[in-house]
Coordinates of N, CA and C in Angstrom, one line a residue:
M24 N -131.5 -43.3 8.9 CA -130.3 -44.2 8.8 C -129.3 -43.4 7.9
E25 N -128.0 -43.5 8.4 CA -126.9 -42.8 7.7 C -126.6 -43.6 6.4
E26 N -126.4 -42.8 5.3 CA -126.0 -43.4 4.0 C -124.6 -43.9 4.1
S27 N -124.3 -45.0 3.5 CA -123.0 -45.6 3.4 C -122.5 -45.7 2.0
F28 N -121.2 -45.8 1.9 CA -120.6 -45.9 0.5 C -119.6 -47.0 0.5
E29 N -119.4 -47.6 -0.7 CA -118.4 -48.6 -0.9 C -117.1 -48.0 -1.2
V30 N -116.1 -48.4 -0.5 CA -114.7 -47.9 -0.6 C -113.8 -49.0 -1.1
A31 N -113.1 -48.8 -2.2 CA -112.2 -49.8 -2.7 C -110.8 -49.2 -2.7
L32 N -109.8 -49.8 -2.1 CA -108.5 -49.3 -2.0 C -107.5 -50.4 -1.9
T33 N -106.3 -50.1 -2.1 CA -105.2 -51.1 -1.9 C -104.5 -50.8 -0.6
V34 N -104.5 -51.7 0.3 CA -103.9 -51.5 1.6 C -102.7 -52.6 1.7
N35 N -101.5 -52.1 1.8 CA -100.4 -52.9 2.0 C -100.3 -53.9 0.9
G36 N -100.6 -53.5 -0.3 CA -100.5 -54.4 -1.5 C -101.7 -55.3 -1.8
T37 N -102.7 -55.2 -0.9 CA -103.9 -56.1 -1.1 C -105.1 -55.2 -1.4
H38 N -105.9 -55.6 -2.4 CA -107.1 -54.9 -2.7 C -108.1 -55.2 -1.6
R39 N -108.7 -54.1 -1.1 CA -109.7 -54.2 0.0 C -110.9 -53.4 -0.3
T40 N -112.0 -53.8 0.2 CA -113.3 -53.0 0.0 C -114.0 -53.0 1.4
A41 N -114.7 -52.0 1.6 CA -115.5 -51.8 2.8 C -116.7 -50.9 2.5
R42 N -117.8 -51.1 3.2 CA -118.9 -50.2 3.1 C -118.9 -49.3 4.4
V43 N -118.8 -48.0 4.2 CA -118.6 -47.1 5.3 C -119.5 -45.9 5.3
P44 N -119.8 -45.3 6.4 CA -120.6 -44.1 6.4 C -119.7 -43.0 5.8
A45 N -120.3 -41.9 5.3 CA -119.6 -40.9 4.6 C -118.5 -40.2 5.5
R46 N -118.8 -40.1 6.8 CA -117.9 -39.4 7.7 C -116.9 -40.4 8.5
R47 N -116.8 -41.6 8.0 CA -115.9 -42.6 8.6 C -114.5 -42.1 8.3
L48 N -113.7 -42.0 9.3 CA -112.3 -41.6 9.1 C -111.4 -42.8 8.6
L49 N -110.4 -42.4 7.9 CA -109.5 -43.5 7.3 C -108.9 -44.3 8.5
S50 N -108.5 -43.6 9.5 CA -107.9 -44.3 10.7 C -108.9 -45.4 11.2
D51 N -110.2 -45.0 11.3 CA -111.2 -45.9 11.8 C -111.4 -47.1 10.8
L52 N -111.4 -46.8 9.5 CA -111.5 -47.8 8.5 C -110.4 -48.8 8.7
L53 N -109.2 -48.3 8.8 CA -108.0 -49.2 8.9 C -108.1 -50.0 10.2
R54 N -108.4 -49.4 11.3 CA -108.3 -50.1 12.6 C -109.5 -51.0 12.8
H55 N -110.7 -50.4 12.6 CA -111.9 -51.1 13.0 C -112.5 -52.0 11.9
D56 N -112.5 -51.6 10.6 CA -113.1 -52.3 9.6 C -112.1 -53.3 9.0
L57 N -110.8 -53.0 8.9 CA -109.8 -53.8 8.2 C -108.9 -54.5 9.2
G58 N -109.1 -54.2 10.5 CA -108.3 -54.9 11.6 C -106.8 -54.6 11.6
L59 N -106.4 -53.4 11.0 CA -105.0 -53.1 11.0 C -104.7 -52.1 12.1
T60 N -104.6 -52.7 13.3 CA -104.5 -51.9 14.5 C -103.1 -51.3 14.8
G61 N -102.2 -51.5 13.9 CA -100.9 -50.8 14.0 C -101.0 -49.3 13.8
T62 N -101.9 -48.8 13.1 CA -102.1 -47.4 13.0 C -102.8 -46.9 14.3
H63 N -102.0 -46.1 15.0 CA -102.6 -45.6 16.3 C -103.2 -44.2 16.1
V64 N -104.2 -44.0 17.0 CA -104.8 -42.7 17.0 C -104.6 -42.0 18.4
G65 N -103.9 -40.9 18.3 CA -103.5 -40.2 19.6 C -104.4 -39.0 19.8
C66 N -104.2 -37.9 19.2 CA -104.9 -36.7 19.5 C -106.2 -36.5 18.7
E67 N -106.4 -37.3 17.6 CA -107.6 -37.2 16.8 C -107.8 -35.8 16.1
H68 N -106.7 -35.0 16.1 CA -106.8 -33.7 15.5 C -105.6 -33.4 14.5
G69 N -104.9 -34.5 14.2 CA -103.8 -34.4 13.2 C -102.5 -33.7 13.7
V70 N -102.4 -33.6 15.0 CA -101.3 -32.8 15.6 C -100.2 -33.8 16.0
C71 N -100.5 -35.0 16.5 CA -99.4 -35.8 17.1 C -98.7 -36.7 16.1
G72 N -99.3 -37.0 15.0 CA -98.7 -37.8 13.9 C -98.8 -39.3 14.2
C73 N -99.4 -39.8 15.3 CA -99.4 -41.2 15.5 C -100.2 -42.0 14.4
C74 N -101.1 -41.4 13.8 CA -102.0 -42.0 12.8 C -101.4 -41.9 11.4
T75 N -100.2 -41.5 11.3 CA -99.6 -41.3 9.9 C -99.5 -42.6 9.2
V76 N -100.0 -42.6 8.0 CA -99.9 -43.7 7.0 C -99.4 -43.1 5.7
L77 N -99.1 -43.9 4.7 CA -98.7 -43.5 3.4 C -99.8 -43.6 2.5
L78 N -100.2 -42.5 1.8 CA -101.2 -42.5 0.8 C -100.5 -42.3 -0.6
D79 N -100.5 -43.3 -1.4 CA -99.7 -43.2 -2.6 C -98.3 -42.8 -2.4
G80 N -97.7 -43.3 -1.2 CA -96.3 -43.1 -0.9 C -96.1 -41.8 -0.1
E81 N -97.1 -41.0 0.1 CA -96.9 -39.7 0.8 C -97.5 -39.8 2.2
P82 N -96.8 -39.3 3.2 CA -97.4 -39.4 4.6 C -98.6 -38.5 4.8
I83 N -99.6 -39.0 5.4 CA -100.8 -38.3 5.6 C -101.4 -38.7 7.0
R84 N -102.2 -37.8 7.6 CA -102.8 -38.1 8.9 C -104.1 -38.8 8.6
S85 N -104.2 -40.1 9.0 CA -105.4 -40.8 8.7 C -106.5 -40.4 9.6
C86 N -106.3 -39.7 10.6 CA -107.4 -39.2 11.5 C -108.0 -38.0 10.9
L87 N -107.5 -37.4 9.9 CA -108.0 -36.2 9.3 C -108.7 -36.4 7.9
M88 N -108.6 -37.7 7.5 CA -109.1 -38.0 6.1 C -110.3 -38.9 6.2
F89 N -111.3 -38.6 5.4 CA -112.4 -39.5 5.4 C -112.0 -40.7 4.5
A90 N -112.5 -41.8 4.9 CA -112.2 -43.1 4.2 C -112.7 -43.0 2.8
V91 N -113.8 -42.4 2.5 CA -114.3 -42.4 1.1 C -113.3 -41.6 0.2
T92 N -112.5 -40.7 0.8 CA -111.5 -39.9 0.0 C -110.4 -40.8 -0.4
A93 N -110.1 -41.9 0.3 CA -109.1 -42.8 0.0 C -109.5 -43.8 -1.1
H94 N -110.7 -43.7 -1.6 CA -111.2 -44.7 -2.6 C -110.2 -44.6 -3.8
G95 N -109.8 -45.8 -4.3 CA -108.9 -45.9 -5.4 C -107.5 -45.6 -5.2
H96 N -107.1 -45.3 -4.0 CA -105.7 -45.0 -3.7 C -105.0 -46.2 -3.0
E97 N -103.7 -46.1 -2.9 CA -102.9 -47.1 -2.2 C -102.4 -46.6 -0.9
I98 N -102.7 -47.4 0.1 CA -102.4 -47.1 1.5 C -101.3 -48.0 2.0
T99 N -100.3 -47.5 2.7 CA -99.3 -48.3 3.4 C -99.4 -48.0 4.8
T100 N -99.7 -49.0 5.6 CA -99.7 -48.8 7.1 C -98.4 -49.4 7.6
V101 N -98.2 -49.3 8.9 CA -96.9 -49.8 9.5 C -96.9 -51.3 9.3
E102 N -98.0 -52.0 9.2 CA -98.0 -53.5 8.9 C -97.4 -53.8 7.5
G103 N -97.5 -52.8 6.6 CA -97.0 -53.0 5.3 C -95.6 -52.6 5.0
L104 N -94.9 -52.1 6.0 CA -93.5 -51.7 5.8 C -92.5 -52.9 5.7
A105 N -92.8 -53.9 6.4 CA -91.9 -55.1 6.4 C -92.0 -55.8 5.1
A106 N -91.0 -56.7 4.8 CA -91.1 -57.5 3.6 C -92.2 -58.6 3.8
E107 N -92.6 -59.2 2.7 CA -93.6 -60.2 2.8 C -93.3 -61.4 3.8
D108 N -92.0 -61.7 3.9 CA -91.6 -62.8 4.8 C -91.4 -62.3 6.2
G109 N -91.8 -61.0 6.5 CA -91.7 -60.5 7.9 C -90.4 -59.8 8.2
T110 N -89.4 -59.8 7.3 CA -88.2 -59.2 7.6 C -88.4 -57.7 7.7
P111 N -88.0 -57.1 8.8 CA -88.2 -55.7 9.1 C -87.6 -54.8 8.0
S112 N -88.2 -53.7 7.7 CA -87.7 -52.8 6.7 C -86.4 -52.1 7.3
P113 N -85.6 -51.5 6.6 CA -84.4 -50.8 7.2 C -84.8 -49.8 8.2
V114 N -85.9 -49.1 8.0 CA -86.3 -48.1 9.0 C -86.8 -48.9 10.3
Q115 N -87.5 -49.9 10.2 CA -87.9 -50.7 11.4 C -86.7 -51.2 12.1
R116 N -85.8 -51.8 11.3 CA -84.6 -52.3 11.9 C -83.7 -51.3 12.7
A117 N -83.6 -50.1 12.0 CA -82.9 -49.0 12.6 C -83.5 -48.5 13.9
F118 N -84.8 -48.4 14.0 CA -85.5 -48.0 15.2 C -85.2 -49.0 16.3
R119 N -85.2 -50.3 16.0 CA -85.0 -51.3 17.0 C -83.5 -51.2 17.5
E120 N -82.6 -51.1 16.5 CA -81.2 -51.1 16.9 C -80.8 -49.9 17.7
C121 N -81.4 -48.8 17.4 CA -81.0 -47.5 18.1 C -82.0 -47.2 19.2
H122 N -82.8 -48.1 19.6 CA -83.8 -47.9 20.7 C -84.6 -46.7 20.5
G123 N -85.1 -46.5 19.3 CA -86.0 -45.4 18.9 C -87.4 -45.7 19.2
L124 N -87.7 -46.9 19.7 CA -89.1 -47.4 19.8 C -89.8 -46.8 21.1
Q125 N -89.0 -46.7 22.1 CA -89.5 -46.2 23.4 C -90.8 -46.9 23.8
C126 N -91.9 -46.2 24.2 CA -93.1 -47.0 24.6 C -93.8 -47.6 23.4
G127 N -93.6 -47.1 22.2 CA -94.1 -47.7 21.0 C -95.4 -47.1 20.5
F128 N -96.1 -46.2 21.2 CA -97.4 -45.7 20.8 C -97.2 -44.8 19.5
C129 N -96.2 -44.0 19.5 CA -96.0 -43.1 18.4 C -95.2 -43.7 17.3
T130 N -94.6 -44.9 17.5 CA -93.7 -45.5 16.6 C -94.3 -45.7 15.2
P131 N -95.5 -46.3 15.0 CA -96.0 -46.5 13.7 C -96.0 -45.2 12.8
G132 N -96.4 -44.1 13.4 CA -96.4 -42.8 12.7 C -95.0 -42.4 12.3
F133 N -94.1 -42.6 13.2 CA -92.7 -42.2 12.9 C -92.2 -43.1 11.8
L134 N -92.4 -44.4 11.9 CA -91.9 -45.3 10.9 C -92.4 -45.0 9.5
C135 N -93.7 -44.6 9.4 CA -94.2 -44.2 8.0 C -93.7 -42.9 7.6
T136 N -93.5 -42.0 8.5 CA -93.0 -40.7 8.2 C -91.5 -40.8 7.7
V137 N -90.7 -41.6 8.4 CA -89.3 -41.7 8.1 C -89.1 -42.5 6.8
T138 N -90.0 -43.5 6.6 CA -89.9 -44.2 5.3 C -90.1 -43.2 4.1
A139 N -91.1 -42.3 4.2 CA -91.3 -41.4 3.1 C -90.1 -40.4 3.1
L140 N -89.6 -39.9 4.3 CA -88.5 -39.0 4.3 C -87.3 -39.5 3.6
L141 N -86.9 -40.8 3.9 CA -85.7 -41.3 3.3 C -85.9 -41.7 1.9
R142 N -87.1 -41.9 1.4 CA -87.3 -42.2 0.0 C -87.0 -40.9 -0.8
E143 N -87.4 -39.7 -0.2 CA -87.2 -38.5 -0.9 C -85.8 -37.9 -0.6
T144 N -85.3 -38.1 0.6 CA -84.0 -37.6 1.0 C -83.2 -38.7 1.6
P145 N -82.5 -39.5 0.7 CA -81.8 -40.7 1.2 C -80.7 -40.4 2.2
R146 N -80.1 -39.3 2.2 CA -79.0 -38.9 3.1 C -79.3 -37.6 3.8
P147 N -80.3 -37.5 4.7 CA -80.7 -36.3 5.2 C -79.7 -35.7 6.2
T148 N -79.6 -34.4 6.3 CA -78.7 -33.8 7.3 C -79.5 -33.8 8.6
E149 N -78.8 -33.4 9.7 CA -79.5 -33.4 11.0 C -80.7 -32.5 10.9
E150 N -80.6 -31.3 10.3 CA -81.7 -30.4 10.2 C -82.8 -31.0 9.4
E151 N -82.5 -31.7 8.3 CA -83.6 -32.3 7.5 C -84.3 -33.4 8.3
V152 N -83.6 -34.1 9.1 CA -84.2 -35.1 9.9 C -85.1 -34.5 10.9
L153 N -84.7 -33.4 11.6 CA -85.5 -32.8 12.6 C -86.7 -32.2 11.9
E154 N -86.6 -31.6 10.8 CA -87.7 -31.0 10.0 C -88.6 -32.1 9.6
G155 N -88.1 -33.2 9.1 CA -88.9 -34.4 8.6 C -89.7 -35.0 9.6
I156 N -89.2 -35.1 10.9 CA -90.0 -35.7 11.9 C -90.8 -34.7 12.8
S157 N -90.7 -33.5 12.4 CA -91.3 -32.4 13.3 C -92.8 -32.5 13.5
G158 N -93.5 -33.2 12.6 CA -94.9 -33.4 12.7 C -95.3 -34.6 13.5
N159 N -94.3 -35.3 14.1 CA -94.6 -36.5 14.9 C -94.2 -36.2 16.3
L160 N -95.0 -36.5 17.3 CA -94.7 -36.2 18.7 C -94.5 -37.5 19.4
C161 N -93.4 -37.5 20.3 CA -93.1 -38.6 21.2 C -93.2 -38.0 22.6
R162 N -94.0 -38.6 23.4 CA -94.2 -38.0 24.7 C -93.4 -38.8 25.8
C163 N -92.5 -39.7 25.4 CA -91.8 -40.5 26.3 C -90.6 -39.8 26.9
T164 N -89.5 -39.6 26.1 CA -88.3 -39.1 26.7 C -87.7 -38.0 25.8
G165 N -87.6 -38.3 24.6 CA -86.9 -37.3 23.7 C -86.7 -37.9 22.3
Y166 N -86.0 -37.2 21.5 CA -85.9 -37.6 20.1 C -84.5 -38.1 19.7
Q167 N -83.6 -38.1 20.7 CA -82.2 -38.4 20.3 C -82.1 -39.8 19.6
N168 N -82.7 -40.8 20.2 CA -82.6 -42.1 19.6 C -83.4 -42.2 18.3
I169 N -84.5 -41.5 18.2 CA -85.3 -41.5 17.0 C -84.4 -40.8 15.9
V170 N -83.8 -39.7 16.2 CA -82.9 -39.1 15.2 C -81.8 -40.0 14.8
K171 N -81.2 -40.7 15.8 CA -80.1 -41.6 15.5 C -80.6 -42.7 14.6
A172 N -81.9 -43.2 14.9 CA -82.4 -44.3 14.1 C -82.7 -43.8 12.6
V173 N -83.0 -42.6 12.4 CA -83.2 -42.1 11.0 C -81.9 -42.2 10.3
H174 N -80.8 -41.7 10.9 CA -79.5 -41.8 10.3 C -79.1 -43.2 10.0
R175 N -79.3 -44.1 11.0 CA -79.0 -45.5 10.9 C -79.7 -46.1 9.7
A176 N -81.0 -45.8 9.6 CA -81.8 -46.3 8.5 C -81.3 -45.8 7.1
A177 N -80.8 -44.6 7.1 CA -80.2 -44.1 5.9 C -78.9 -44.9 5.5
D178 N -78.2 -45.2 6.6 CA -77.0 -46.0 6.4 C -77.3 -47.4 5.9
L179 N -78.3 -48.0 6.5 CA -78.8 -49.4 6.1 C -79.3 -49.4 4.6
M180 N -80.0 -48.3 4.3 CA -80.5 -48.3 2.9 C -79.4 -48.0 1.9
A181 N -78.3 -47.3 2.3 CA -77.2 -47.0 1.4 C -76.3 -48.3 1.2
G182 N -76.3 -49.2 2.1 CA -75.5 -50.4 1.8 C -74.8 -50.8 3.1
P183 N -74.0 -51.9 3.0 CA -73.3 -52.5 4.1 C -72.2 -51.7 4.6
A184 N -71.7 -50.7 3.8 CA -70.5 -50.0 4.3 C -70.8 -48.8 5.3
G185 N -72.1 -48.6 5.5 CA -72.5 -47.5 6.3 C -72.1 -47.7 7.8
P186 N -71.9 -46.6 8.5 CA -71.5 -46.7 10.0 C -72.7 -47.1 10.8
D187 N -72.5 -47.6 12.0 CA -73.5 -48.1 12.9 C -73.5 -47.2 14.1
P188 N -74.3 -46.1 14.1 CA -74.3 -45.2 15.3 C -74.7 -45.8 16.6
A189 N -75.5 -46.9 16.5 CA -75.9 -47.6 17.7 C -74.7 -48.2 18.5
R190 N -73.7 -48.4 17.8 CA -72.5 -49.0 18.4 C -71.4 -48.0 18.7
E191 N -71.7 -46.7 18.4 CA -70.7 -45.7 18.7 C -70.4 -45.7 20.2
G192 N -69.2 -45.5 20.5 CA -68.8 -45.5 21.9 C -68.5 -46.8 22.5
E193 N -68.8 -47.9 21.8 CA -68.5 -49.2 22.3 C -67.0 -49.5 22.0
G194 N -66.5 -50.4 22.8 CA -65.2 -50.8 22.4 C -64.3 -50.9 23.5

């Protein structure tokens, strides 16, 4: 019988515990043990970025990290990005407004990555946005609306005076 370990961590602001095998991946702990299915698993090799969550505020690939390694840390999944009353975060709102969601499979990873990017770089240049999201793959159509959403989120976070690129060209 495989040995298991008690893991205690804070997930989306709530203290959680689980008993897991030593080789249980963080993505599996989140999805299967804690029922947080917003974290998607694509390639299972850390290449696609779909499984990106925030570990103490920094984006990490949850498919590459053992759950026991997260013991004592704070995890934020896509479910934890919105306000407690369900109000979408500025990043979530911007992705919706700019049609950056596309099929949605990669979206949770993008949302976590962009949340961390804008925390560190509130007004990123085009190059900084492209570099910031370069570890997340979208297989749908392209990145134009995702890039637009990152800039829109930066505007939303800066305040009400920011431009609305989703409405550019209207009129």
